[in-house]
PDB file of C-alpha atoms in Angstrom:
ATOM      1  CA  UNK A 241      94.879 124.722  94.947  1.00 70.00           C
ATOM      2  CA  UNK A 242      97.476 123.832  92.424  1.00 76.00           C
ATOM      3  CA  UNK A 243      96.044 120.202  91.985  1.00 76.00           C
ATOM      4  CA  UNK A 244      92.365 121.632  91.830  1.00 81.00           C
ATOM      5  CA  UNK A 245      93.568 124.256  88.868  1.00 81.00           C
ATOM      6  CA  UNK A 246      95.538 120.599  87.275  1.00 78.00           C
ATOM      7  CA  UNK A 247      92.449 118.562  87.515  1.00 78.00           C
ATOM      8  CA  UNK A 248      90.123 121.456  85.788  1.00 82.00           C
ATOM      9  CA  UNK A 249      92.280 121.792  83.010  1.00 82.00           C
ATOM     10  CA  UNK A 250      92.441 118.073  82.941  1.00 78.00           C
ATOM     11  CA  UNK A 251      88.975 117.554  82.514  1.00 79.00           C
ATOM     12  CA  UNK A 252      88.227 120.869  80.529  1.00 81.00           C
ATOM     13  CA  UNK A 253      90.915 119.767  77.491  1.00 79.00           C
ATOM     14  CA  UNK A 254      89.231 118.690  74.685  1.00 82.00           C
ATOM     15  CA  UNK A 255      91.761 116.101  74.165  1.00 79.00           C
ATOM     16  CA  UNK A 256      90.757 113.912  77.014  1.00 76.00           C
ATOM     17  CA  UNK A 257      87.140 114.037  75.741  1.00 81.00           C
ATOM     18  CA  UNK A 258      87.935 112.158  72.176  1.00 81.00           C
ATOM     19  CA  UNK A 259      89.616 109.275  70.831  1.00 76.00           C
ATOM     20  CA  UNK A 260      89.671 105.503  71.748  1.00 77.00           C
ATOM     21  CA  UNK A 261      91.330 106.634  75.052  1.00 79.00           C
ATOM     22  CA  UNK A 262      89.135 109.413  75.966  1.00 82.00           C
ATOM     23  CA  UNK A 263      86.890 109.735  78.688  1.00 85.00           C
ATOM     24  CA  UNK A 264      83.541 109.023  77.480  1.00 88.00           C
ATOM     25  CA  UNK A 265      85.144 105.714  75.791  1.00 88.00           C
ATOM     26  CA  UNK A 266      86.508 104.547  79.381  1.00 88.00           C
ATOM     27  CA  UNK A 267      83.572 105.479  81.224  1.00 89.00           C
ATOM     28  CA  UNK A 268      81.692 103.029  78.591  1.00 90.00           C
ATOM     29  CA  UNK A 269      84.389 100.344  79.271  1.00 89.00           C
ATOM     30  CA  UNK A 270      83.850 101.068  83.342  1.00 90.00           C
ATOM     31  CA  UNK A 271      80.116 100.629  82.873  1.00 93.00           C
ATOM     32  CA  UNK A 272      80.391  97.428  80.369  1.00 92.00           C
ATOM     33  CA  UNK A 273      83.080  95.951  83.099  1.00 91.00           C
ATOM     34  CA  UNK A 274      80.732  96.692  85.773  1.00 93.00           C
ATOM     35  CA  UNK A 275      77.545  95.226  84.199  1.00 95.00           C
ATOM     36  CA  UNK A 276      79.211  92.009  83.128  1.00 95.00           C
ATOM     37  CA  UNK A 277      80.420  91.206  87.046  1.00 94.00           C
ATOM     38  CA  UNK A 278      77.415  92.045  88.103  1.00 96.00           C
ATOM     39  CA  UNK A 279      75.850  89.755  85.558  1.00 97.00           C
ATOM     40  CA  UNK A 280      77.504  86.944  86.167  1.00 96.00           C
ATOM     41  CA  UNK A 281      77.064  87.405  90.158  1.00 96.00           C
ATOM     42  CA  UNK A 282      73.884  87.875  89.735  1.00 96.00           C
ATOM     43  CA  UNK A 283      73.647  84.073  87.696  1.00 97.00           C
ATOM     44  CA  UNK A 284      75.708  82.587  90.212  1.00 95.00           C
ATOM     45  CA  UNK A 285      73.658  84.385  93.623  1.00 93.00           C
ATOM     46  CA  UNK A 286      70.642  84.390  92.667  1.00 95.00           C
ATOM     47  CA  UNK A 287      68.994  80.731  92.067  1.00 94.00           C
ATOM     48  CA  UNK A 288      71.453  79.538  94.920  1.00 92.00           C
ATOM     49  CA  UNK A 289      69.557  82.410  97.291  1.00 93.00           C
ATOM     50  CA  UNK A 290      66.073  81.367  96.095  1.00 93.00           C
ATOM     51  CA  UNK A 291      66.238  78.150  96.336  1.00 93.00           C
ATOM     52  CA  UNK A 292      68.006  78.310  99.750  1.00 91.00           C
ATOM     53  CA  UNK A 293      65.929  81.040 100.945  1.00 91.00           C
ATOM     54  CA  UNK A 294      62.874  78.687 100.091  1.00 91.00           C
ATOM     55  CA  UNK A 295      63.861  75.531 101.674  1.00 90.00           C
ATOM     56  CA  UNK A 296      65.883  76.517 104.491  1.00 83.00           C
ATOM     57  CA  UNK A 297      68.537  74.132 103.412  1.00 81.00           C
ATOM     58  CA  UNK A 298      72.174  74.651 104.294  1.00 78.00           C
ATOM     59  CA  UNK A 299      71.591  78.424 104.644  1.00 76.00           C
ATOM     60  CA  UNK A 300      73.866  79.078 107.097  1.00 78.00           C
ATOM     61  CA  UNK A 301      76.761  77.888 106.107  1.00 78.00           C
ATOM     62  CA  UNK A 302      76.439  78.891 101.781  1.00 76.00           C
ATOM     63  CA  UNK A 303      75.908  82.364 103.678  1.00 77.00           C
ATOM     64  CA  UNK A 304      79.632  81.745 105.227  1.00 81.00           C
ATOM     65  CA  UNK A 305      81.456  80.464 102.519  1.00 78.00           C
ATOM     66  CA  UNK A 306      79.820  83.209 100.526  1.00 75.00           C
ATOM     67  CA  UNK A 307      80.940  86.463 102.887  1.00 75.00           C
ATOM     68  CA  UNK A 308      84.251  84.966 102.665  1.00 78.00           C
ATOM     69  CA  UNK A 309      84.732  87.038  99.486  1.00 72.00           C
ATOM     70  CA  UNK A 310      84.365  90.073 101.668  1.00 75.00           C
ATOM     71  CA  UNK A 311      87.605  88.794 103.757  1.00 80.00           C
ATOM     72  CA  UNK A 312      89.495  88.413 100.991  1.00 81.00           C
ATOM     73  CA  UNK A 313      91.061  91.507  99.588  1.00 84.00           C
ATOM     74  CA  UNK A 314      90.392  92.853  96.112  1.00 82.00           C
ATOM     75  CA  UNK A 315      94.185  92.856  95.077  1.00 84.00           C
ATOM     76  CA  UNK A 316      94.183  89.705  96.289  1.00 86.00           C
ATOM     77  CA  UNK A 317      91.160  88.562  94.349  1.00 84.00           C
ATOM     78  CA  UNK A 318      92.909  90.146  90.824  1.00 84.00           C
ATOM     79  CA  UNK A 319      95.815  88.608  91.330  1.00 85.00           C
ATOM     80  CA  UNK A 320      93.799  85.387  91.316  1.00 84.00           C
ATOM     81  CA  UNK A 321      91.580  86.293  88.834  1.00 84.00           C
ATOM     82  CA  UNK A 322      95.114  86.845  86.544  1.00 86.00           C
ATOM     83  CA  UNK A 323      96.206  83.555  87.063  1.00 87.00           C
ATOM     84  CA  UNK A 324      92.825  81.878  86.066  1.00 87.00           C
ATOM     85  CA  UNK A 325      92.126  84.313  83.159  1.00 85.00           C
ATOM     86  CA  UNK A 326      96.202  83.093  82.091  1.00 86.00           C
ATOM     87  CA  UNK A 327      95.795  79.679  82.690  1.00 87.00           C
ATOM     88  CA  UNK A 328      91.817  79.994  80.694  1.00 86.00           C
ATOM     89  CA  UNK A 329      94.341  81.854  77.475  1.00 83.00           C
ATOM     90  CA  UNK A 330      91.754  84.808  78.163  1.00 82.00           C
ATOM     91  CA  UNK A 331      94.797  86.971  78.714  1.00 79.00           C
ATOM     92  CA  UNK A 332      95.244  90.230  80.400  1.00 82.00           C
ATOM     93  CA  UNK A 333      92.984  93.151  80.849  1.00 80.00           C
ATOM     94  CA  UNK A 334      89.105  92.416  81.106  1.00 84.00           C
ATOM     95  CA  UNK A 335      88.614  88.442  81.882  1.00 89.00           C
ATOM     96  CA  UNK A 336      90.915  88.882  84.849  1.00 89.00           C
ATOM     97  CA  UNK A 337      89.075  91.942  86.277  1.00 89.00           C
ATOM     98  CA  UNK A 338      85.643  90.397  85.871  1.00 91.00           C
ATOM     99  CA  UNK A 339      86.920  87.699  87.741  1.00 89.00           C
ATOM    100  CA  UNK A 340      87.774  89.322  90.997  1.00 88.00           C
ATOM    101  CA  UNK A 341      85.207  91.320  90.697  1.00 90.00           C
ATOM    102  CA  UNK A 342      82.325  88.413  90.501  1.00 92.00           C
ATOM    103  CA  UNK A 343      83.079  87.600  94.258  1.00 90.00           C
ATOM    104  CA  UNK A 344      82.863  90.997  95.317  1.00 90.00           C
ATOM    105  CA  UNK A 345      79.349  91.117  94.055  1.00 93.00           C
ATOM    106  CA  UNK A 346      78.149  87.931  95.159  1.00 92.00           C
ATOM    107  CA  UNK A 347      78.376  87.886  98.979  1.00 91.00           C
ATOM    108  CA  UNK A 348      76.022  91.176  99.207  1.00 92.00           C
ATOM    109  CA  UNK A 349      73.440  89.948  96.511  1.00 94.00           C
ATOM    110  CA  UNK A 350      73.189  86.334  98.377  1.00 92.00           C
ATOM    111  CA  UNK A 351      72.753  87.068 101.735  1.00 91.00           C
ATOM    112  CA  UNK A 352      70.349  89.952 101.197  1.00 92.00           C
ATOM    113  CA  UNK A 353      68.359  87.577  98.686  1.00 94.00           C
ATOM    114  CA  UNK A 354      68.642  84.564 101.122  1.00 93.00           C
ATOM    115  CA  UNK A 355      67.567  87.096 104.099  1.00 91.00           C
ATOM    116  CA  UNK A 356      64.519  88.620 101.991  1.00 92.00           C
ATOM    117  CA  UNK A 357      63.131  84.923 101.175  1.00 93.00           C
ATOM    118  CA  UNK A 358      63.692  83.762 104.682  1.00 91.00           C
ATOM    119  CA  UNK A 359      62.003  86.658 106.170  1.00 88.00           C
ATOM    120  CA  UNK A 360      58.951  86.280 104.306  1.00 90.00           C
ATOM    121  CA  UNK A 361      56.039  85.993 107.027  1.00 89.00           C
ATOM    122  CA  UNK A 362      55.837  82.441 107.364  1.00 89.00           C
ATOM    123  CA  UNK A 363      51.632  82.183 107.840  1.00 92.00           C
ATOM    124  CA  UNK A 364      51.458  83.702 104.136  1.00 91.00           C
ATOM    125  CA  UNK A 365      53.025  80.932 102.680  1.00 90.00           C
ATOM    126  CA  UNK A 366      51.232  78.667 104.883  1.00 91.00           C
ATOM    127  CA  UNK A 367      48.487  80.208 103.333  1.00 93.00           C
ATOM    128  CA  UNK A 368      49.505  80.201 100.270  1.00 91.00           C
ATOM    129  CA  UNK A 369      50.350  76.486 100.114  1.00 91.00           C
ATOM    130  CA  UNK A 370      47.012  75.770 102.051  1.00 92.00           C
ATOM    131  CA  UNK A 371      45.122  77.086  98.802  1.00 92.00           C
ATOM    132  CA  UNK A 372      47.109  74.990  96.535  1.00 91.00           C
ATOM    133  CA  UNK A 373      50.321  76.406  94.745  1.00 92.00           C
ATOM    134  CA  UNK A 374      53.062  74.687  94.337  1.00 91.00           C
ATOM    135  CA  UNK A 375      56.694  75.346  95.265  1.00 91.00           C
ATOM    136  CA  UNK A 376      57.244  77.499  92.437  1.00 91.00           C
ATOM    137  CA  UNK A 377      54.234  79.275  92.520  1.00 93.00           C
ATOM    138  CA  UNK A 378      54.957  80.425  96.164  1.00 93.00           C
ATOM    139  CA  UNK A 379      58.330  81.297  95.506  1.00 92.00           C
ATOM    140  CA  UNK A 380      57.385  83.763  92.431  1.00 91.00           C
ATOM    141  CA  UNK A 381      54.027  85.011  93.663  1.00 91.00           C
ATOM    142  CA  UNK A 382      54.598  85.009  97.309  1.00 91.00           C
ATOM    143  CA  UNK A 383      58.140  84.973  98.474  1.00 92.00           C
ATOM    144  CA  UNK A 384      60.110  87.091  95.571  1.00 92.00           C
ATOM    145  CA  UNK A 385      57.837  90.073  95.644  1.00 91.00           C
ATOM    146  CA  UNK A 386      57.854  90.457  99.305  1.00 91.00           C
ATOM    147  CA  UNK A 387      60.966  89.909  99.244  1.00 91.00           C
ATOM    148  CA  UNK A 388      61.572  92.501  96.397  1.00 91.00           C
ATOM    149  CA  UNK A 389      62.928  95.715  98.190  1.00 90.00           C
ATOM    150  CA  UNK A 390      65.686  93.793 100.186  1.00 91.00           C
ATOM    151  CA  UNK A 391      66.965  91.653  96.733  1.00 93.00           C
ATOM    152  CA  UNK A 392      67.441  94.783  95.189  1.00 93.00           C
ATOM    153  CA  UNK A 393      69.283  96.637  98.256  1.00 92.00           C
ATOM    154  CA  UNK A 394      72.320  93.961  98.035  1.00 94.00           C
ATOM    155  CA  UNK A 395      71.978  94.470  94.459  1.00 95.00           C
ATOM    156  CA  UNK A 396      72.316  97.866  94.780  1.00 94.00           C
ATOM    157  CA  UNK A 397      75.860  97.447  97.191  1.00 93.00           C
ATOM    158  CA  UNK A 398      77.122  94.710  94.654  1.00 94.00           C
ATOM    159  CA  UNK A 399      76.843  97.471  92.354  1.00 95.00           C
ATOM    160  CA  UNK A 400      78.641 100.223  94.106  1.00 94.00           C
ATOM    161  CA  UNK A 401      80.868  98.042  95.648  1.00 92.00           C
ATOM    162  CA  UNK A 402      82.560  96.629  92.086  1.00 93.00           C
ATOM    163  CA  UNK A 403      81.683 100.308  90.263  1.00 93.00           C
ATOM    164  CA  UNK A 404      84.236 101.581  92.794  1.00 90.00           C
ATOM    165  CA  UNK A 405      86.306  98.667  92.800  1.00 89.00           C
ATOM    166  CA  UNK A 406      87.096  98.489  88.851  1.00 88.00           C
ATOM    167  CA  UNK A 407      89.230 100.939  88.869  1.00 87.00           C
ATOM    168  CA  UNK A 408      91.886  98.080  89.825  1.00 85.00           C
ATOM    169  CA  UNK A 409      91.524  96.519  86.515  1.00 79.00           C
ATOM    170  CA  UNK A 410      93.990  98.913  85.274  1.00 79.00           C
ATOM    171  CA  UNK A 411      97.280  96.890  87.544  1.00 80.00           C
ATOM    172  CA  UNK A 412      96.450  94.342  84.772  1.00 76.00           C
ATOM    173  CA  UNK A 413      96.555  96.110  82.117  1.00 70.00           C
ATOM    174  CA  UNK A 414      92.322  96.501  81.863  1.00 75.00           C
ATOM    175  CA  UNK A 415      90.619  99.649  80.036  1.00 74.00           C
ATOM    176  CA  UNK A 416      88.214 101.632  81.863  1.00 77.00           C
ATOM    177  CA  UNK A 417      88.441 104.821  84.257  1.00 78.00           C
ATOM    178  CA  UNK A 418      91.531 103.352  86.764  1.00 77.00           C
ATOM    179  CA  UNK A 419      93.367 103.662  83.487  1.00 76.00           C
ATOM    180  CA  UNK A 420      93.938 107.417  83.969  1.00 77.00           C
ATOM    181  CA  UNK A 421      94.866 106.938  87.754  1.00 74.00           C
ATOM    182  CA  UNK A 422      97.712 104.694  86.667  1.00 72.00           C
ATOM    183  CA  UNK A 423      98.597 106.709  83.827  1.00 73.00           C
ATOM    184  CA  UNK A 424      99.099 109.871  86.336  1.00 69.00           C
ATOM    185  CA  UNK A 425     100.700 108.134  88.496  1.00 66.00           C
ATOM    186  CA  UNK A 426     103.404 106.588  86.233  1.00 64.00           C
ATOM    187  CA  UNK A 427     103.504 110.297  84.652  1.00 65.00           C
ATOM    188  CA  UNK A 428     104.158 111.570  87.904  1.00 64.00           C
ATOM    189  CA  UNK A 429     107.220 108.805  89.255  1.00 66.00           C
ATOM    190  CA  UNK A 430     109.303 109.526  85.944  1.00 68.00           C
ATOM    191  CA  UNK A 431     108.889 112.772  85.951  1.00 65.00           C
ATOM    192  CA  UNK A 432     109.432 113.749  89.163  1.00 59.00           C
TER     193      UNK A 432
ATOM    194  CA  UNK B  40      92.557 112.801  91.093  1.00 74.00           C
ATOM    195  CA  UNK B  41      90.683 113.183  87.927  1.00 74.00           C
ATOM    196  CA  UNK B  42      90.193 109.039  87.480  1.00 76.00           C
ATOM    197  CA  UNK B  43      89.084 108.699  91.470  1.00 82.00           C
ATOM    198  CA  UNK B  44      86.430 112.228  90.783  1.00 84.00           C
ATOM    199  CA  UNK B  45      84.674 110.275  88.006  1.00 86.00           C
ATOM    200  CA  UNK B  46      84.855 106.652  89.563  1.00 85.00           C
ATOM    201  CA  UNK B  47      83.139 108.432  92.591  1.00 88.00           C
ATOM    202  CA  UNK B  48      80.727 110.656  90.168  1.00 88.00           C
ATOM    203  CA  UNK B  49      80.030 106.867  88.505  1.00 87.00           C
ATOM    204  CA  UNK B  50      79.551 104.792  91.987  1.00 89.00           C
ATOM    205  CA  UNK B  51      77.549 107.976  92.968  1.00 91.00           C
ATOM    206  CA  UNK B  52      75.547 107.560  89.561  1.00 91.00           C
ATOM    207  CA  UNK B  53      74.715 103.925  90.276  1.00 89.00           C
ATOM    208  CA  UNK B  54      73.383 104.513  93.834  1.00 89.00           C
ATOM    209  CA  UNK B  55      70.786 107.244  92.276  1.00 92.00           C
ATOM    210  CA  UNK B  56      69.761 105.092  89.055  1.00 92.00           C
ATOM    211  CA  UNK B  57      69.485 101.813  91.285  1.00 89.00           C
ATOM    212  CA  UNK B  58      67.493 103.612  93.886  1.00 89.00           C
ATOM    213  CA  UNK B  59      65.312 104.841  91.341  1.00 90.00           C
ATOM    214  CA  UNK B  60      64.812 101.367  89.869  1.00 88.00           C
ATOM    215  CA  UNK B  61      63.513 100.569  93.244  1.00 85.00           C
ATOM    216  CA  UNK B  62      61.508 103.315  93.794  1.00 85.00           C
ATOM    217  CA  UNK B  63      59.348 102.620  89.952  1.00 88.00           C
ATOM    218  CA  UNK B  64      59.253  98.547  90.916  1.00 84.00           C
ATOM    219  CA  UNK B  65      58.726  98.037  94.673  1.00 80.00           C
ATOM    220  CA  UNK B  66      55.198  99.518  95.639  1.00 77.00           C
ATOM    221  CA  UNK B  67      55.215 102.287  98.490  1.00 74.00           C
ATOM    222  CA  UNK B  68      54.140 100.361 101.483  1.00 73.00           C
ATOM    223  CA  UNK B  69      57.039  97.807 100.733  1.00 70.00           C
ATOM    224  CA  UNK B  70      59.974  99.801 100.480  1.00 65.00           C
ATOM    225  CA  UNK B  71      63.144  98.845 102.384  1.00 59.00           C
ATOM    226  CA  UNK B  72      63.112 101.382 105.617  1.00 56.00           C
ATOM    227  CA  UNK B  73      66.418 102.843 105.502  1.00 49.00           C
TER     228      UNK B  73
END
């Protein structure tokens, strides 16, 4: 009960609710951090699911070497992202976050893109091709919008999955809302 | 606690808004069946 009365008096000082470190500032930096990754997954996924999806080429194995970013851990994954965002002069903070998180995002948003394409009832596009559109015509009047609802669920995890998993940017010195979970926790091993 | 509450009310936040995106641009009949 005694961390439940902490945490309302947390969030009910005014204090935490102003300034370049209050809350509404590192929910904005959460959301920004989140956006980019998802961005740039997005860039990456995307025309590599289409164009897969569409030809059948080499599917299975981009969808393997993909989902190995869901092996690897995300600690794992910001360490690595530190090095390259030190080794880029990008320095700590944001660049390194946004790189672990980009392979978090991508494995969910390329497999359920490649799946969506693939599934695509072949004897429409058949059809389709039959009455004289090219590749690019089936793939954006045909494939994508039947395909629609399943793109957007793996966008949707991507999402979720790197909203939750930002909070880690914080072990390298990044902004948004793991910030205050750090802070506590420092607050609470020297005080304690 | 207070940093994990709002990262959850946040991930919680994108579900809703991205399930609403899909609900105003995928028609009825094509929805994803859940």
């Amino acid at each position: 009960m005694r961390a439940l009365g902490d945490l309302l008096r947390w969030l009910t000082d005014p204090v935490n609710w102003q300034g370049s470190h209050g809350i509404p500032v590192r929910v904005f930096e959460h959301i920004e951090l989140s956006a980019i990754s998802v961005a740039v997954a997005l860039l990456i996924a995307m025309p590599i699911a289409l164009y897969l999806g569409h030809t059948g080429r080499a599917g299975f194995v981009a969808i393997n070497v993909a989902n190995v970013g869901r092996a690897l851990p995300s600690l794992a994954l910001l360490a690595f992202g530190l090095v390259i965002a030190i080794s880029l002069g990008l320095g700590l903070g944001f660049w390194p976050t946004v790189f672990a998180l980009v392979p978090l995002a991508i494995p969910p948003i390329l497999t359920n893109s490649y799946v969506a394409i693939r599934e695509v009832d072949r004897d429409i596009v058949e059809a389709a091709r039959g009455m004289g559109l090219s590749e690019g015509q089936i793939l954006r009047a045909i494939e994508v919008p039947l395909g629609l609802p399943l793109m957007l669920a793996g966008i949707r995890t991507a999402a979720v999955n790197v909203v939750a998993t930002a909070t880690l940017g914080a072990l390298v010195a990044g902004g948004a809302l793991g910030r205050f979970s750090s802070t506590g926790s420092h607050y609470r091993s020297t005080t304690s | 606690m207070a940093g994990a509450l709002l990262v959850a009310l946040l991930a919680v936040a994108t579900e809703v808004s991205f399930a609403a995106l899909e609900r105003a641009t995928v028609p009825a009949g094509m929805r994803a069946i859940r």
